[in-house]
PDB file of C-alpha atoms and ligand atoms in Angstrom:
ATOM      1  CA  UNK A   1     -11.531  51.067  45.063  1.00 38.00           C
ATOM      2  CA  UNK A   2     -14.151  51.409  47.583  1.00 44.00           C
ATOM      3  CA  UNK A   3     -16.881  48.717  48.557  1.00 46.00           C
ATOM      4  CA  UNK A   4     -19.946  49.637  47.032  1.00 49.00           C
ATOM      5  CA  UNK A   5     -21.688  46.317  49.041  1.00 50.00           C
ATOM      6  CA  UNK A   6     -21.489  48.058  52.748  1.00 52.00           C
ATOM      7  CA  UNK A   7     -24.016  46.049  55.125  1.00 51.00           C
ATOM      8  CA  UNK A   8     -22.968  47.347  57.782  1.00 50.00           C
ATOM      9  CA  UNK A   9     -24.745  50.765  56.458  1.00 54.00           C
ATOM     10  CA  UNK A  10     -27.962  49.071  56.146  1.00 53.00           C
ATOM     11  CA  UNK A  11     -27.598  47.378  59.739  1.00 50.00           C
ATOM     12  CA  UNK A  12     -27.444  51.079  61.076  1.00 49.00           C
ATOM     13  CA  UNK A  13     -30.091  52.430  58.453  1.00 50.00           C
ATOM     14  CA  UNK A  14     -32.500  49.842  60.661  1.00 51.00           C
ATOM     15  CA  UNK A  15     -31.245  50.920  63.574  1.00 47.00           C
ATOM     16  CA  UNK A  16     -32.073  54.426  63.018  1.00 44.00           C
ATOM     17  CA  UNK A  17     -35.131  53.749  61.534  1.00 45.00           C
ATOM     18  CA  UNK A  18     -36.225  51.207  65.068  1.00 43.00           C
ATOM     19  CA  UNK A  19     -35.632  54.175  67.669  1.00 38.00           C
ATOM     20  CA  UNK A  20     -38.245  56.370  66.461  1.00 42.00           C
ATOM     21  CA  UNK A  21     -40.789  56.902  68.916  1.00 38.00           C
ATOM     22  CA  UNK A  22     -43.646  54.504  67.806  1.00 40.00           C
ATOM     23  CA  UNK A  23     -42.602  50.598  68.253  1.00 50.00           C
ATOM     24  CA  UNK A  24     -45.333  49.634  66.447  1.00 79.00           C
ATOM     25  CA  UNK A  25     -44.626  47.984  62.990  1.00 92.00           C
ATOM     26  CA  UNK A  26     -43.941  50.440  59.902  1.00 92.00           C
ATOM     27  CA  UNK A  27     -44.892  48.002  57.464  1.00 94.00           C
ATOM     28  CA  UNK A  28     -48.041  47.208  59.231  1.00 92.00           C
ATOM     29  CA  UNK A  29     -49.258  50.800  60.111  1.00 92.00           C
ATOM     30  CA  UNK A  30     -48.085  51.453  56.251  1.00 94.00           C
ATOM     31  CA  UNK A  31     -50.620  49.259  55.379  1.00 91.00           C
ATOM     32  CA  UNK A  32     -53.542  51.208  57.085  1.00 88.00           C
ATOM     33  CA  UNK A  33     -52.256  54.332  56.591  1.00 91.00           C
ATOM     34  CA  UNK A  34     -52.284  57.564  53.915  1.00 94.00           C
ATOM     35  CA  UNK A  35     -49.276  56.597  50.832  1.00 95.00           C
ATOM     36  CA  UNK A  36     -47.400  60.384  51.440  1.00 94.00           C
ATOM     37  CA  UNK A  37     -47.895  60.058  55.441  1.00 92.00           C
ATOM     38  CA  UNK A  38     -46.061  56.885  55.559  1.00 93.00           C
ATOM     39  CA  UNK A  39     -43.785  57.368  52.422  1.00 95.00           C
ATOM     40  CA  UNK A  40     -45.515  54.305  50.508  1.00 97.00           C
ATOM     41  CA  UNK A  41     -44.459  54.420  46.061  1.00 98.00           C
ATOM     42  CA  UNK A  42     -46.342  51.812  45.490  1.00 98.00           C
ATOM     43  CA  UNK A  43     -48.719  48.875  46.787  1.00 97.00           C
ATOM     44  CA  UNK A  44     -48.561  45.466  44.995  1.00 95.00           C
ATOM     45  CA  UNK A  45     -50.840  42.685  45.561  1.00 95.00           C
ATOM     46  CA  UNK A  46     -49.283  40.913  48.375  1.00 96.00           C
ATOM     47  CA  UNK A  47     -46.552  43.618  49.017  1.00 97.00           C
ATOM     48  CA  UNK A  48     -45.496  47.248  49.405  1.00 96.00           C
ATOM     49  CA  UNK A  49     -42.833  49.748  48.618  1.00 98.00           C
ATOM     50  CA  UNK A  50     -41.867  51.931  50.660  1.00 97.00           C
ATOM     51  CA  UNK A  51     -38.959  55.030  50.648  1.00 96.00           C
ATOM     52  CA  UNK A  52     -37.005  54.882  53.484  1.00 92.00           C
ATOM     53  CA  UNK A  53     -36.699  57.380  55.731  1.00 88.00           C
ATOM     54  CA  UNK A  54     -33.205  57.301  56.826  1.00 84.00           C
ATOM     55  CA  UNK A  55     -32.143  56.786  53.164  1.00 84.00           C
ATOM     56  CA  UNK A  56     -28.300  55.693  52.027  1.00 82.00           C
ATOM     57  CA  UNK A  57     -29.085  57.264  48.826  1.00 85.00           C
ATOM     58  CA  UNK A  58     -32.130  59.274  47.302  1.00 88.00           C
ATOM     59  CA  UNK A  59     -34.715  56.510  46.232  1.00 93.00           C
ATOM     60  CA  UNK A  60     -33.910  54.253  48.661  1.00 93.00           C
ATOM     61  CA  UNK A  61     -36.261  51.635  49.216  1.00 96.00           C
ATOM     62  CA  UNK A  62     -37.997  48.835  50.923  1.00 97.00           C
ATOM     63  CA  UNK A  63     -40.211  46.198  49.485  1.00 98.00           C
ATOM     64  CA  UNK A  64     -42.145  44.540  52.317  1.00 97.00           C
ATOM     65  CA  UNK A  65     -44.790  41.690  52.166  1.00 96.00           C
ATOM     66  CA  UNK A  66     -47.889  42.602  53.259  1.00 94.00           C
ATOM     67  CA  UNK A  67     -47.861  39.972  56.301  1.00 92.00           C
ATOM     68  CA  UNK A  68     -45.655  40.652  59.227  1.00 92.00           C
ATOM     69  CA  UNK A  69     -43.194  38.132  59.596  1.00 92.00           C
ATOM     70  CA  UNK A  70     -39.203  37.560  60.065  1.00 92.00           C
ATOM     71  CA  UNK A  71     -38.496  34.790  58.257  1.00 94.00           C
ATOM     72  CA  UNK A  72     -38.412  34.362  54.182  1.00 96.00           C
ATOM     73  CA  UNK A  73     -38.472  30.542  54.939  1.00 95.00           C
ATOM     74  CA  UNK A  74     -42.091  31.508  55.622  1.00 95.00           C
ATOM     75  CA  UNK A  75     -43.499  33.389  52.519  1.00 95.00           C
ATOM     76  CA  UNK A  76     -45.280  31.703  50.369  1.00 95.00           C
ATOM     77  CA  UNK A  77     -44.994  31.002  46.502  1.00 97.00           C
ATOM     78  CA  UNK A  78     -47.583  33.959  46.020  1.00 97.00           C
ATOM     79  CA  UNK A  79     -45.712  36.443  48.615  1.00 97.00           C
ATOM     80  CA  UNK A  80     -42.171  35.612  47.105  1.00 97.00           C
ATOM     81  CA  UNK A  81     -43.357  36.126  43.353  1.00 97.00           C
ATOM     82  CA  UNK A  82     -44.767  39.181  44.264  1.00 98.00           C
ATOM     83  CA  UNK A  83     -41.853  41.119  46.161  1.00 98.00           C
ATOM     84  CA  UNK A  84     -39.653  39.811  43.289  1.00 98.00           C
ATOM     85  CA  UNK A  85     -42.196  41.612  40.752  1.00 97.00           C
ATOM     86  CA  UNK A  86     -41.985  44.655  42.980  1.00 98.00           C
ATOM     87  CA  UNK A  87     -38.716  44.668  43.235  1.00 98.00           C
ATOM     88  CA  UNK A  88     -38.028  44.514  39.733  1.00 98.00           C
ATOM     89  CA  UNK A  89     -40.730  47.242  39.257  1.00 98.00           C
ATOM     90  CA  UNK A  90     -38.826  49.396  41.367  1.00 98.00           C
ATOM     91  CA  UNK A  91     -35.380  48.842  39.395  1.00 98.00           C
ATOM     92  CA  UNK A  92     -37.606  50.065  36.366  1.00 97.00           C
ATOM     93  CA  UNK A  93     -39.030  53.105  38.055  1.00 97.00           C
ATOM     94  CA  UNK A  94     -35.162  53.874  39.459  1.00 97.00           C
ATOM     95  CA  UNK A  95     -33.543  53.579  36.233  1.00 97.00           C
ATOM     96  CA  UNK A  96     -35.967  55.417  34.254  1.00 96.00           C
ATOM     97  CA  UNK A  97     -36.952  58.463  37.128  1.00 95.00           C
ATOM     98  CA  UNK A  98     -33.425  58.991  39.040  1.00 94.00           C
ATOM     99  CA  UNK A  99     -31.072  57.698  36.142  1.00 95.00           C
ATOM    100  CA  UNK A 100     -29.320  55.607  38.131  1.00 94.00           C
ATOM    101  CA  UNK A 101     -26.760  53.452  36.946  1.00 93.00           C
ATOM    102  CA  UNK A 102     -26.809  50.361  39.478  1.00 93.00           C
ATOM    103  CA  UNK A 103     -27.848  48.685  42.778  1.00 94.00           C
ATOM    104  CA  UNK A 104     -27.402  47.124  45.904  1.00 92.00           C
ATOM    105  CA  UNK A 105     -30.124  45.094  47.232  1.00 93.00           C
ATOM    106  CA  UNK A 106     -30.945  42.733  49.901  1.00 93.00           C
ATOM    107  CA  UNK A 107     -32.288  41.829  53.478  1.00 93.00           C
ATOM    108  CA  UNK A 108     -31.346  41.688  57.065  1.00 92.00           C
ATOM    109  CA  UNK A 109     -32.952  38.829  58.597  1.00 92.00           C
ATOM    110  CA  UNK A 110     -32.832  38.643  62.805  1.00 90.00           C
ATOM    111  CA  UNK A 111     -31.099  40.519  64.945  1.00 86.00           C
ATOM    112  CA  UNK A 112     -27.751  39.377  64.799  1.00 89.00           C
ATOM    113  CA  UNK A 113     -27.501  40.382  61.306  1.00 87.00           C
ATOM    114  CA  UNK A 114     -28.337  43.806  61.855  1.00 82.00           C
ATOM    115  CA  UNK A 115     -32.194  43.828  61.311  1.00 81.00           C
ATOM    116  CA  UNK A 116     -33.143  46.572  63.318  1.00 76.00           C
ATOM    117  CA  UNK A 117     -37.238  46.030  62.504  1.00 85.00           C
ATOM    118  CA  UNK A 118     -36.806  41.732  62.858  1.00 87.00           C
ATOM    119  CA  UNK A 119     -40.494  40.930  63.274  1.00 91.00           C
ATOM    120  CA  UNK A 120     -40.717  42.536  59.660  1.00 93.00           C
ATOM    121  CA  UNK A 121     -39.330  40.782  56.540  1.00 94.00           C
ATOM    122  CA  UNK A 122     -38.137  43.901  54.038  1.00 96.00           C
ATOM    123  CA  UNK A 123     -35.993  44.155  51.026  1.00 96.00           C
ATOM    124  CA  UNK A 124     -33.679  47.064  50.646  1.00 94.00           C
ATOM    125  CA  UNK A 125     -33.020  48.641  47.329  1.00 95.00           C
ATOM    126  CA  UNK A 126     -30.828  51.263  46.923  1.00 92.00           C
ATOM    127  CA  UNK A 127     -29.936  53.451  43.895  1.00 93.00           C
ATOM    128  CA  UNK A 128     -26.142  53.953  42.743  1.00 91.00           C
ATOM    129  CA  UNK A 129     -24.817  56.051  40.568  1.00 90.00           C
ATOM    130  CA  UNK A 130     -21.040  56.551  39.003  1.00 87.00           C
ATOM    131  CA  UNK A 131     -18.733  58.292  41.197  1.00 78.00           C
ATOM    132  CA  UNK A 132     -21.555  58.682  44.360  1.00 77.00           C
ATOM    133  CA  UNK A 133     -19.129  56.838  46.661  1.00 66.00           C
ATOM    134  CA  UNK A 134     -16.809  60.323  46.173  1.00 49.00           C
ATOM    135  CA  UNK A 135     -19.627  61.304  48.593  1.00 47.00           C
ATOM    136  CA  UNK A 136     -19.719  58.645  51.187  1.00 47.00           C
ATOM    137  CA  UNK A 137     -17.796  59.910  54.489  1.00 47.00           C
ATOM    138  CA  UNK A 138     -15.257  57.537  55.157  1.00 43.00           C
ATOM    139  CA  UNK A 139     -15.909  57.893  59.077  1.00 42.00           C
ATOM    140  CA  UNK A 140     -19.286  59.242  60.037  1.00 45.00           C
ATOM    141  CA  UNK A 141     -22.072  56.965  60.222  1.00 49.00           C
ATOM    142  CA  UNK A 142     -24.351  59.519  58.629  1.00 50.00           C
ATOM    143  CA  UNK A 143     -24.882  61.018  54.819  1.00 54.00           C
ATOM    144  CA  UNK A 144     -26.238  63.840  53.483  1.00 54.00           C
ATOM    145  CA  UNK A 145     -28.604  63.070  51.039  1.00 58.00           C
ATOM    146  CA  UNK A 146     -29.284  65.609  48.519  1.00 61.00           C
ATOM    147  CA  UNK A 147     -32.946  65.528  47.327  1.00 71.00           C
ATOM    148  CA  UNK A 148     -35.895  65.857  49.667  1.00 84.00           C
ATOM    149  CA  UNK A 149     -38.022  62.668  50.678  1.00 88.00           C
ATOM    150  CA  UNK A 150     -41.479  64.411  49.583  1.00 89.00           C
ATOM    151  CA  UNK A 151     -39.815  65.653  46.286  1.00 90.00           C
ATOM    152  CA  UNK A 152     -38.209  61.750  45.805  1.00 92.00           C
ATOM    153  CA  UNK A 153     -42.211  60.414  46.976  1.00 95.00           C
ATOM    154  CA  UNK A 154     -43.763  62.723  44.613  1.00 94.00           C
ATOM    155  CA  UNK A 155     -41.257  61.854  41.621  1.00 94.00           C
ATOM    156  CA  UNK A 156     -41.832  57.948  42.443  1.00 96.00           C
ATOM    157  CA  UNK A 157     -45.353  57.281  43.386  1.00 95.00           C
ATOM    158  CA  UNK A 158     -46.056  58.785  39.975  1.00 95.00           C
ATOM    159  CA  UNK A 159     -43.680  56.702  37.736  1.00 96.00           C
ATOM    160  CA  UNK A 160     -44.981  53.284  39.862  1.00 96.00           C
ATOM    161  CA  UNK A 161     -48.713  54.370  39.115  1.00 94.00           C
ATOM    162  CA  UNK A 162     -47.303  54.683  35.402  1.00 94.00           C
ATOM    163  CA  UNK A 163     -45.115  52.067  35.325  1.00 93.00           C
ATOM    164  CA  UNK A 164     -47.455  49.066  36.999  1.00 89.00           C
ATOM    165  CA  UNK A 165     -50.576  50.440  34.673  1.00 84.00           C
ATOM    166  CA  UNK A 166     -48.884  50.116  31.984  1.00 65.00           C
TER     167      UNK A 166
HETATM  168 ZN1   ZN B   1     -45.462  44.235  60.440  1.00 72.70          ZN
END
């Protein structure tokens, strides 16, 4: 039986996602920016969700407070309650919209754990579904994800607007 729980993976997903060519922030320039340009599902109070773009599975994604920050130590009650709701809204939104049947989430925090974008506190939640670890390569570092990020953002901003109106 395989690990499902690979950290590693999301250490590299960071890593990827740090060498682009801008070193600005993506969570801050998120916040400024169009929701399809910078792959935003859904914006919460004191948060975002984000896909991202280097994703372990189609529908990953990132819940970010809106302040830029490293630490969790340093949210406060506010911030915390409302990446928690977000998160939870995006388990909803998964479940419902990709039919997935688990999850792996959680957070690199400083470098030396892997966090590729440090200065940037950001949840990771990624879909699973039975049997998707048949797919995993065993040795490359890189997966081919089946569905196309615009056709994932398209499916998922919609079922956030839906899901958070209602
Ligand atoms: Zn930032």
């Amino acid at each position: 039986m395989e690990t499902l729980w690979a950290p590693w993976r999301m250490a590299y997903i960071d890593r990827v996602t740090d060498s682009q060519p801008s070193a600005e922030c993506i969570f801050c320039r998120a916040l400024g920016a169009g929701d399809r340009e910078s792959l935003v599902v859904h914006r919460g109070a004191l948060s975002l969700v984000m896909l991202n773009r280097f994703p372990y599975n189609p529908g990953h994604l990132m819940v970010a407070p809106r302040s830029h920050g490293g630490d969790l130590a340093a949210l406060d009650a506010d911030e915390l309650v409302d990446v928690v709701d977000q998160l939870q809204l995006a388990t909803r939104v998964l479940r419902s919209e990709m039919g997935c049947d688990g999850f792996n989430g959680g957070w690199n925090q400083g470098r030396v754990a892997g966090a590729g974008i440090d200065t940037h506190l950001h949840f990771h939640l990624v879909p699973r579904w039975s049997g998707d670890t048949n797919f995993m390569p065993v040795l490359a570092e890189v997966k081919v994800v089946p569905e196309h990020l615009d056709t994932t953002w398209e499916k998922l901003s919609g079922a956030f607007a839906a899901a958070s109106a209602g």
